[in-house]
XYZ file of C-alpha atoms in Angstrom:
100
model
C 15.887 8.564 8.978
C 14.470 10.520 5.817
C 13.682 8.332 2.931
C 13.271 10.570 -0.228
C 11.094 8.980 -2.825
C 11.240 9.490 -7.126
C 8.621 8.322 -9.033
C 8.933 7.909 -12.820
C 5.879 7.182 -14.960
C 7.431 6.283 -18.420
C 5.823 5.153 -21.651
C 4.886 1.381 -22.263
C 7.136 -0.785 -22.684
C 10.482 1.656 -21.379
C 10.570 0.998 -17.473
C 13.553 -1.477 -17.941
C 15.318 2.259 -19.235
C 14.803 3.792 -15.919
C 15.296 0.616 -13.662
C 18.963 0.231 -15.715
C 20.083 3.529 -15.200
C 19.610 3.721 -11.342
C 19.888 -0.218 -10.587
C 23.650 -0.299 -10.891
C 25.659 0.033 -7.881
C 28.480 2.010 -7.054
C 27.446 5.162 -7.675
C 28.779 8.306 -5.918
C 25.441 8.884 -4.024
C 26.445 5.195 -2.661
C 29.649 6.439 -0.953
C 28.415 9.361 0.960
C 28.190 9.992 4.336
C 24.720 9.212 6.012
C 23.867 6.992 2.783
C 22.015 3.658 3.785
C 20.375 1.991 0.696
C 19.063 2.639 -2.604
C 15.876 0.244 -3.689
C 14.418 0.294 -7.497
C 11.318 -0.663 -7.960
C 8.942 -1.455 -10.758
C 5.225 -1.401 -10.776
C 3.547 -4.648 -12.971
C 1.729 -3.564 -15.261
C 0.132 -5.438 -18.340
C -0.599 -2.635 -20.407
C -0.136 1.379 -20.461
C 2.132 3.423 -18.861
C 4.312 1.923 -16.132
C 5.974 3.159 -12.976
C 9.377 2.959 -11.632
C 9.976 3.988 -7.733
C 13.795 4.452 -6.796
C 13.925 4.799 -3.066
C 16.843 6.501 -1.128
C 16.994 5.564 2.405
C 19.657 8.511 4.406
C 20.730 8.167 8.375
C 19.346 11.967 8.591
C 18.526 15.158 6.943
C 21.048 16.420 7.024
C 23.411 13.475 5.603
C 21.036 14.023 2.847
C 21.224 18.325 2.690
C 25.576 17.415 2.644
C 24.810 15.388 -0.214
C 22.394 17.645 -2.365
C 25.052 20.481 -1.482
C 27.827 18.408 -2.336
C 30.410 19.234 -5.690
C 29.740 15.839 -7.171
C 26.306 15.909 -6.890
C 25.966 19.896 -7.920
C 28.475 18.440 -11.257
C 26.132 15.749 -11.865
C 23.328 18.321 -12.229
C 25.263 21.005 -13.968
C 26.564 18.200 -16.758
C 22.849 17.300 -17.380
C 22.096 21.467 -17.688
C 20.110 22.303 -21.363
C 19.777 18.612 -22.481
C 15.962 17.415 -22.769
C 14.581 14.727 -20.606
C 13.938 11.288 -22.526
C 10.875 11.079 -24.437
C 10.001 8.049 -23.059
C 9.651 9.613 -19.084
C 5.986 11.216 -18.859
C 6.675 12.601 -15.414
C 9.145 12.353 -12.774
C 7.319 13.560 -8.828
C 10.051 13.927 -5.990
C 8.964 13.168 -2.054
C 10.226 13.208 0.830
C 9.308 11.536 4.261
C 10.864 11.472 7.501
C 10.729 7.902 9.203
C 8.622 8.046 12.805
């Protein structure tokens, strides 16, 4: 299994933005092949910048290469080409780890 982690640090007060746009089900990343769960989650914080983890959870590698090579996901990417990222995201750090 290869879990494949995205952390967002986002200005105060705008984590609920990044939770809302990758909370909802039934995207297309949902129906492919290999895909086992998607989990959002949100770091507490009182004050300052905040932290949103979405965490993809694939049956392999290579379920997960299909999907990064795939024409939806390449669209996705290609419709989201030249436009700025929100001012509200500070930093967005990609990982990826393989389950033992």
């Amino acid at each position: 299994m290869i879990v494949q982690l995205r952390r967002f640090t986002v200005t105060e007060g705008n984590g609920h933005l990044v939770v809302g746009k990758f909370k909802q089900g039934g995207g297309l990343v949902e129906q492919q092949p290999g895909f086992i769960a998607k989990t959002v989650l949100q770091k507490k914080v009182r004050r300052g910048e905040e932290e949103v983890i979405m965490m993809v959870r694939w049956e392999s590698e290579e379920a997960w290469k299909a999907w990064e090579k795939s024409p939806e996901h390449i669209a996705g990417h290609r419709n989201n080409r030249g436009k700025e990222k929100p001012e509200y995201i500070v930093n967005v750090d990609v990982s990826m780890y393989e389950v033992k």
